[in-house]
């Protein structure tokens, strides 16, 4: 036996390998440049003053005091704000909200920018903004759902889910032998990526260069271009590294527009960076919801109806629906379904998509309601879900493109040790006196795809360059997309140079909806395929090539060679094909997306099952999640290491949702009183133990060419309900709002 | 930007001489710097004490008492083997506070001087009598949960957020302070002031006085075998207490001969009630007894309707801390110090 092993390189199979982050070294050594790290010559710093009331108007700003402060160069208020070319209330792109850019002195929410101060230093601008000492004429605020309930309305319009229904809902209610009617509430949450929002804006004539974290580079360029009356191609946006996006960095926001405006006004580069406190305001949030769920089952414990009404908050000046009831649409087989939404206008910033929009909040309520229904039916919660397993899409009867949810249930339950769980609550108490509870929840997230373009260039040395304006917001796109790109040409990962995060590259689309790997990855794979197609044509049509006469379709690429699949002795190097054709390199292009007809043939979702164990002190009522096992089926897993991280991150966020996160308003001013990390809690290391992720094998021939479903958001879904259900199982107390806190369990 | 003097005295005399009204002493800066950024405090002069020698010593005296220099870091004190052995609940309280990074920076004297975490104190635009005398109190009619249940006044409902101070109060520490007129010792019970109608007066320090050390007596070490700190909160770590209690017992033949009980997070200072402690003496440990002591400790507590649960929780916390103390101080620091989930020993968790 040989005493040396040749390195195991699995040619053409980078996908499936747990490659470490290609950007990891740059990040841990500080070389990676985030937006606010850019400090061009001649820079001015911009700091905006946030409103400290939620409704009313600004009656006075001490502009003179701010202007007199050494180092302050400009103070921009509604009185002197330069004109914008585009209407800030318009929606120039598919991800747009009305932007608050000092239109007038009206205050619509606390944290709204009411003035912008520019200074030679950050400190000068900061102090200048403070010296404005705003005075207000304040009106009574509406910051809780009940504060303006009377005017709730059914949203309508583009991108606003009106809901869905199938079957005869009233008949479903009537057919139920047992039923529940419960209401759940979820708290407002604010995106708090580690990297706060930031922008560095520079003008050169009518050309604009931006360093700003963006989950949708080219779309953002179009949005900014609109406001400033220039063509989108005049905007260059660089976003190589993003310290977390979570949905809030997909949409151009008022402070960004103001910074660009300031740069144009002063003809100097301008940097604006949010403080942590400013993250609670103008950049979106997960709106609070109240959800009524009415479920019924027949004598066989089959669901006769799921009736899910969602009530969500929006701002007074724009509509965004937290589409919570959507969570009920695709998951369980029920005779009838109604999922509907209503909105309440509050004096808050416009909510927006936040990791798992709709599904996270909706599943929290649905999965608890399913447990309540199982309890009424006297059935194990997992068995109840299996009893109502949807074999085809409820309502349409469409087949699922793939659905390994049954396997998720089985593998998750086995790993967790679900079997033998007592049906009744408060049955497990340890020698230490702590109550133990087990709960579970089903996870579902749809598989939307946006559109993306990519370019592949094969170089004479056999390496390749791949380009697309894709987005790595920490999820690992730099690595995962490079793996897909390398596979498309049969190269190893280190033979691929990958460029992304720059708007001049082919449009990489949107990093959102858990669809970025599938979409941008699809474009990259197609671009590589385009190169191979051209190489194949050259070779098979050239009598001097060993591949002459071979059919194009039977060629494979591996390690820099093009080979005939059924006779690998017939092969030729990429480089030789190029040289003989007199070419130094070869470029291919690819498109990623989903054909509408494909979308109509199958229902497409990722699935999962999350099992939670909590321990609760029966006397002090403090809760701790001690185990969390999630089993997920999400199609092809390109990188198991990064997938595990994504799913873990999601499950930790689920813990956060269930036990910690909530923005709290002062009822008089409407200000968020816990707008920093001392007050707005997310889990810390000590809150996370026994976290396990299982990915269940799933081949999906329909979802897209690569069989990828996406893992960015589904980890939250299911987890919240699982924890809520585990708390019930531990204590016998059904708390119908999130987060669940000591005070809730202490209540008699 | 906001200008202020920053001085680094090299000796104690230099430090005292550099004081002027409106100045702030700077220890670890973990609270002061945040408040300066928020505009809540705006000292004209910041006097950095880190260059003064001899403030960082932990010294056991011949008589068994200990003197803790003002600039000893929370981390160093908690990890000092001899200290943790004699005053385990003080170490436990320290390790339940903040995070590892903050404990490395924070100083013991700074801990005594930290300000309330009341959200209305920390917001420049909110009315706060403690920050601006006579301005009013926006916290009073708010949903603020960090609210005093005991010892509050119409002018102020702030709580003291410290963990460290709770066992110090129970163990009757002495605070050694120095001013231009010399050195004096302040009993811990007298150090923090209740708000009354002057909530801006937070401690017994006179203008220009500086904490130079804390003292714990040999008698205080006599509780080492039955002394626990318990901190209840929604998050397992890195959160201020919802309620907290330090309980220490001296026991002979299964009978309590002396008891100490101080509650945290319920008032503007650690809350100690002599009657509650007296109830314990002469009895064997018993849940009902601890319940009565907890009840007595919280006598007179008041809360708005939405916070009545907190009075109940504070009682439960006190009773549990007493029960834990009766069981005995664990041989090793629990993996989750001061936590109801901290029963198991082992390496410190990431707290």
CSV table of C-alpha atoms in Angstrom, one decimal, chain A residues 207-411:
chain,number,residue,atom,x,y,z
A,207,UNK,CA,-21.9,60.4,-13.1
A,208,UNK,CA,-22.4,59.1,-9.6
A,209,UNK,CA,-20.3,56.6,-7.7
A,210,UNK,CA,-21.7,55.0,-4.6
A,211,UNK,CA,-20.2,52.8,-1.9
A,212,UNK,CA,-23.1,51.4,-0.1
A,213,UNK,CA,-24.2,47.9,1.0
A,214,UNK,CA,-26.9,46.7,-1.4
A,215,UNK,CA,-28.8,43.5,-1.8
A,216,UNK,CA,-29.8,44.5,-5.3
A,217,UNK,CA,-27.0,46.5,-7.0
A,218,UNK,CA,-28.4,47.2,-10.4
A,219,UNK,CA,-32.0,47.7,-9.1
A,220,UNK,CA,-30.6,50.2,-6.6
A,221,UNK,CA,-28.7,52.1,-9.4
A,222,UNK,CA,-32.0,52.5,-11.2
A,223,UNK,CA,-33.7,53.8,-8.1
A,224,UNK,CA,-31.0,56.3,-7.3
A,225,UNK,CA,-30.7,57.4,-11.0
A,226,UNK,CA,-34.4,58.1,-11.0
A,227,UNK,CA,-34.3,60.5,-8.1
A,228,UNK,CA,-31.4,62.4,-9.6
A,229,UNK,CA,-32.6,62.4,-13.2
A,230,UNK,CA,-29.7,60.5,-14.7
A,231,UNK,CA,-29.6,57.3,-16.7
A,232,UNK,CA,-29.1,54.2,-14.5
A,233,UNK,CA,-25.8,53.4,-16.3
A,234,UNK,CA,-24.4,56.7,-14.9
A,235,UNK,CA,-24.5,55.2,-11.5
A,236,UNK,CA,-21.7,52.9,-10.3
A,237,UNK,CA,-22.5,51.1,-7.1
A,238,UNK,CA,-19.8,49.1,-5.3
A,239,UNK,CA,-20.9,46.6,-2.6
A,240,UNK,CA,-18.3,44.0,-2.3
A,241,UNK,CA,-18.9,43.1,1.3
A,242,UNK,CA,-22.0,43.5,3.4
A,243,UNK,CA,-22.2,43.0,7.1
A,244,UNK,CA,-25.7,41.5,7.0
A,245,UNK,CA,-28.7,42.8,5.0
A,246,UNK,CA,-31.8,40.8,6.1
A,247,UNK,CA,-34.0,42.6,3.6
A,248,UNK,CA,-33.3,46.1,4.8
A,249,UNK,CA,-30.5,46.8,2.3
A,250,UNK,CA,-32.5,45.9,-0.8
A,251,UNK,CA,-34.4,49.2,-0.9
A,252,UNK,CA,-33.1,52.7,-1.5
A,253,UNK,CA,-33.8,54.8,1.6
A,254,UNK,CA,-34.2,58.5,2.4
A,255,UNK,CA,-30.9,59.0,4.2
A,256,UNK,CA,-29.0,57.5,1.2
A,257,UNK,CA,-30.8,59.8,-1.1
A,258,UNK,CA,-30.0,62.8,1.1
A,259,UNK,CA,-26.3,61.9,1.2
A,260,UNK,CA,-26.2,61.8,-2.6
A,261,UNK,CA,-28.0,65.0,-2.7
A,262,UNK,CA,-25.5,66.6,-0.3
A,263,UNK,CA,-22.7,65.4,-2.4
A,264,UNK,CA,-24.2,67.0,-5.5
A,265,UNK,CA,-24.9,70.2,-3.7
A,266,UNK,CA,-21.4,70.5,-2.3
A,267,UNK,CA,-19.5,68.9,-5.2
A,268,UNK,CA,-17.6,66.9,-2.6
A,269,UNK,CA,-17.8,63.2,-1.6
A,270,UNK,CA,-20.2,62.7,1.3
A,271,UNK,CA,-20.3,59.8,3.8
A,272,UNK,CA,-23.3,59.0,5.9
A,273,UNK,CA,-23.2,56.1,8.3
A,274,UNK,CA,-26.1,55.2,10.6
A,275,UNK,CA,-25.6,54.9,14.3
A,276,UNK,CA,-27.1,51.8,15.9
A,277,UNK,CA,-29.9,54.0,17.3
A,278,UNK,CA,-30.7,55.2,13.8
A,279,UNK,CA,-31.4,51.7,12.6
A,280,UNK,CA,-34.7,51.9,14.4
A,281,UNK,CA,-36.5,54.1,11.9
A,282,UNK,CA,-36.1,54.8,8.2
A,283,UNK,CA,-34.8,51.5,6.9
A,284,UNK,CA,-37.7,49.3,7.4
A,285,UNK,CA,-38.8,46.8,10.0
A,286,UNK,CA,-40.9,43.7,10.5
A,287,UNK,CA,-44.3,45.1,11.3
A,288,UNK,CA,-46.2,43.9,14.3
A,289,UNK,CA,-49.1,41.5,13.6
A,290,UNK,CA,-52.2,40.2,15.1
A,291,UNK,CA,-53.4,37.0,13.6
A,292,UNK,CA,-56.7,35.2,14.1
A,293,UNK,CA,-56.6,31.5,13.3
A,294,UNK,CA,-59.7,29.4,13.2
A,295,UNK,CA,-59.0,25.7,12.5
A,296,UNK,CA,-61.4,22.8,12.4
A,297,UNK,CA,-61.0,19.1,12.1
A,298,UNK,CA,-63.5,16.3,11.4
A,299,UNK,CA,-63.9,13.0,13.2
A,300,UNK,CA,-60.7,11.7,11.5
A,301,UNK,CA,-58.7,14.7,12.7
A,302,UNK,CA,-58.4,15.9,9.1
A,303,UNK,CA,-58.4,19.7,8.8
A,304,UNK,CA,-61.7,20.9,7.4
A,305,UNK,CA,-60.6,24.5,7.3
A,306,UNK,CA,-57.7,26.9,7.9
A,307,UNK,CA,-59.0,30.4,8.3
A,308,UNK,CA,-56.1,32.8,8.9
A,309,UNK,CA,-56.7,36.5,9.2
A,310,UNK,CA,-53.6,38.7,9.4
A,311,UNK,CA,-53.6,42.2,10.7
A,312,UNK,CA,-50.4,44.1,10.3
A,313,UNK,CA,-49.1,47.6,10.8
A,314,UNK,CA,-48.0,50.0,8.1
A,315,UNK,CA,-47.0,53.6,8.1
A,316,UNK,CA,-49.3,56.6,7.5
A,317,UNK,CA,-47.7,57.3,4.1
A,318,UNK,CA,-47.1,54.0,2.4
A,319,UNK,CA,-48.3,50.4,2.4
A,320,UNK,CA,-46.3,47.3,3.2
A,321,UNK,CA,-48.1,44.2,4.3
A,322,UNK,CA,-46.4,41.7,6.6
A,323,UNK,CA,-48.1,38.9,4.7
A,324,UNK,CA,-48.4,36.5,7.7
A,325,UNK,CA,-51.4,34.6,6.5
A,326,UNK,CA,-49.4,33.5,3.5
A,327,UNK,CA,-47.8,31.0,5.8
A,328,UNK,CA,-51.0,28.9,5.8
A,329,UNK,CA,-51.4,28.7,2.1
A,330,UNK,CA,-49.1,25.9,1.0
A,331,UNK,CA,-48.5,23.8,4.0
A,332,UNK,CA,-51.4,21.6,5.2
A,333,UNK,CA,-54.1,19.8,3.4
A,334,UNK,CA,-57.4,21.4,4.5
A,335,UNK,CA,-60.8,21.2,2.9
A,336,UNK,CA,-60.9,24.9,2.7
A,337,UNK,CA,-58.5,27.8,3.2
A,338,UNK,CA,-58.9,31.5,3.7
A,339,UNK,CA,-55.8,33.6,4.1
A,340,UNK,CA,-56.5,37.3,4.3
A,341,UNK,CA,-54.7,40.5,5.3
A,342,UNK,CA,-55.7,43.9,6.7
A,343,UNK,CA,-53.5,46.9,7.5
A,344,UNK,CA,-53.5,49.4,10.3
A,345,UNK,CA,-51.9,52.8,9.8
A,346,UNK,CA,-49.6,53.7,12.6
A,347,UNK,CA,-47.1,56.5,13.3
A,348,UNK,CA,-44.1,54.2,12.5
A,349,UNK,CA,-41.7,54.0,9.6
A,350,UNK,CA,-42.9,51.9,6.7
A,351,UNK,CA,-42.2,48.3,7.4
A,352,UNK,CA,-40.4,46.2,4.9
A,353,UNK,CA,-39.2,42.7,4.1
A,354,UNK,CA,-37.2,41.2,7.0
A,355,UNK,CA,-35.7,37.8,6.8
A,356,UNK,CA,-38.7,35.4,6.3
A,357,UNK,CA,-41.3,38.1,5.6
A,358,UNK,CA,-44.8,36.7,6.1
A,359,UNK,CA,-43.6,33.2,6.8
A,360,UNK,CA,-41.7,34.0,10.0
A,361,UNK,CA,-44.6,35.8,11.7
A,362,UNK,CA,-47.3,33.7,10.1
A,363,UNK,CA,-45.7,30.4,10.9
A,364,UNK,CA,-45.2,31.5,14.5
A,365,UNK,CA,-49.0,31.7,14.9
A,366,UNK,CA,-49.9,28.8,12.6
A,367,UNK,CA,-47.6,26.3,14.2
A,368,UNK,CA,-48.8,27.2,17.7
A,369,UNK,CA,-52.4,27.0,16.5
A,370,UNK,CA,-51.7,23.6,14.9
A,371,UNK,CA,-50.5,22.5,18.4
A,372,UNK,CA,-53.6,23.9,20.0
A,373,UNK,CA,-55.7,22.0,17.5
A,374,UNK,CA,-53.7,18.8,18.1
A,375,UNK,CA,-54.2,19.2,21.8
A,376,UNK,CA,-58.0,19.6,21.3
A,377,UNK,CA,-57.9,16.5,19.2
A,378,UNK,CA,-55.9,14.6,21.7
A,379,UNK,CA,-53.2,13.8,19.2
A,380,UNK,CA,-49.4,14.1,19.1
A,381,UNK,CA,-48.5,17.3,17.3
A,382,UNK,CA,-46.2,15.5,14.8
A,383,UNK,CA,-48.8,12.9,14.1
A,384,UNK,CA,-51.4,15.6,13.6
A,385,UNK,CA,-49.2,17.3,11.0
A,386,UNK,CA,-48.6,14.0,9.2
A,387,UNK,CA,-52.4,13.4,9.3
A,388,UNK,CA,-52.8,16.6,7.4
A,389,UNK,CA,-49.8,16.3,5.1
A,390,UNK,CA,-50.4,17.9,1.7
A,391,UNK,CA,-49.4,15.5,-1.0
A,392,UNK,CA,-50.2,18.1,-3.6
A,393,UNK,CA,-50.6,21.9,-3.4
A,394,UNK,CA,-53.8,22.7,-1.5
A,395,UNK,CA,-56.3,24.4,-3.6
A,396,UNK,CA,-54.6,23.9,-7.0
A,397,UNK,CA,-53.7,20.2,-6.8
A,398,UNK,CA,-50.4,21.0,-8.4
A,399,UNK,CA,-47.6,18.5,-7.7
A,400,UNK,CA,-44.7,19.8,-5.7
A,401,UNK,CA,-41.5,20.0,-7.6
A,402,UNK,CA,-40.1,18.0,-4.7
A,403,UNK,CA,-41.1,17.7,-1.1
A,404,UNK,CA,-39.1,15.7,1.4
A,405,UNK,CA,-41.0,17.1,4.4
A,406,UNK,CA,-41.9,13.6,5.5
A,407,UNK,CA,-38.2,12.8,5.7
A,408,UNK,CA,-37.5,16.0,7.6
A,409,UNK,CA,-40.1,15.1,10.2
A,410,UNK,CA,-38.7,11.6,10.4
A,411,UNK,CA,-35.0,12.5,10.6
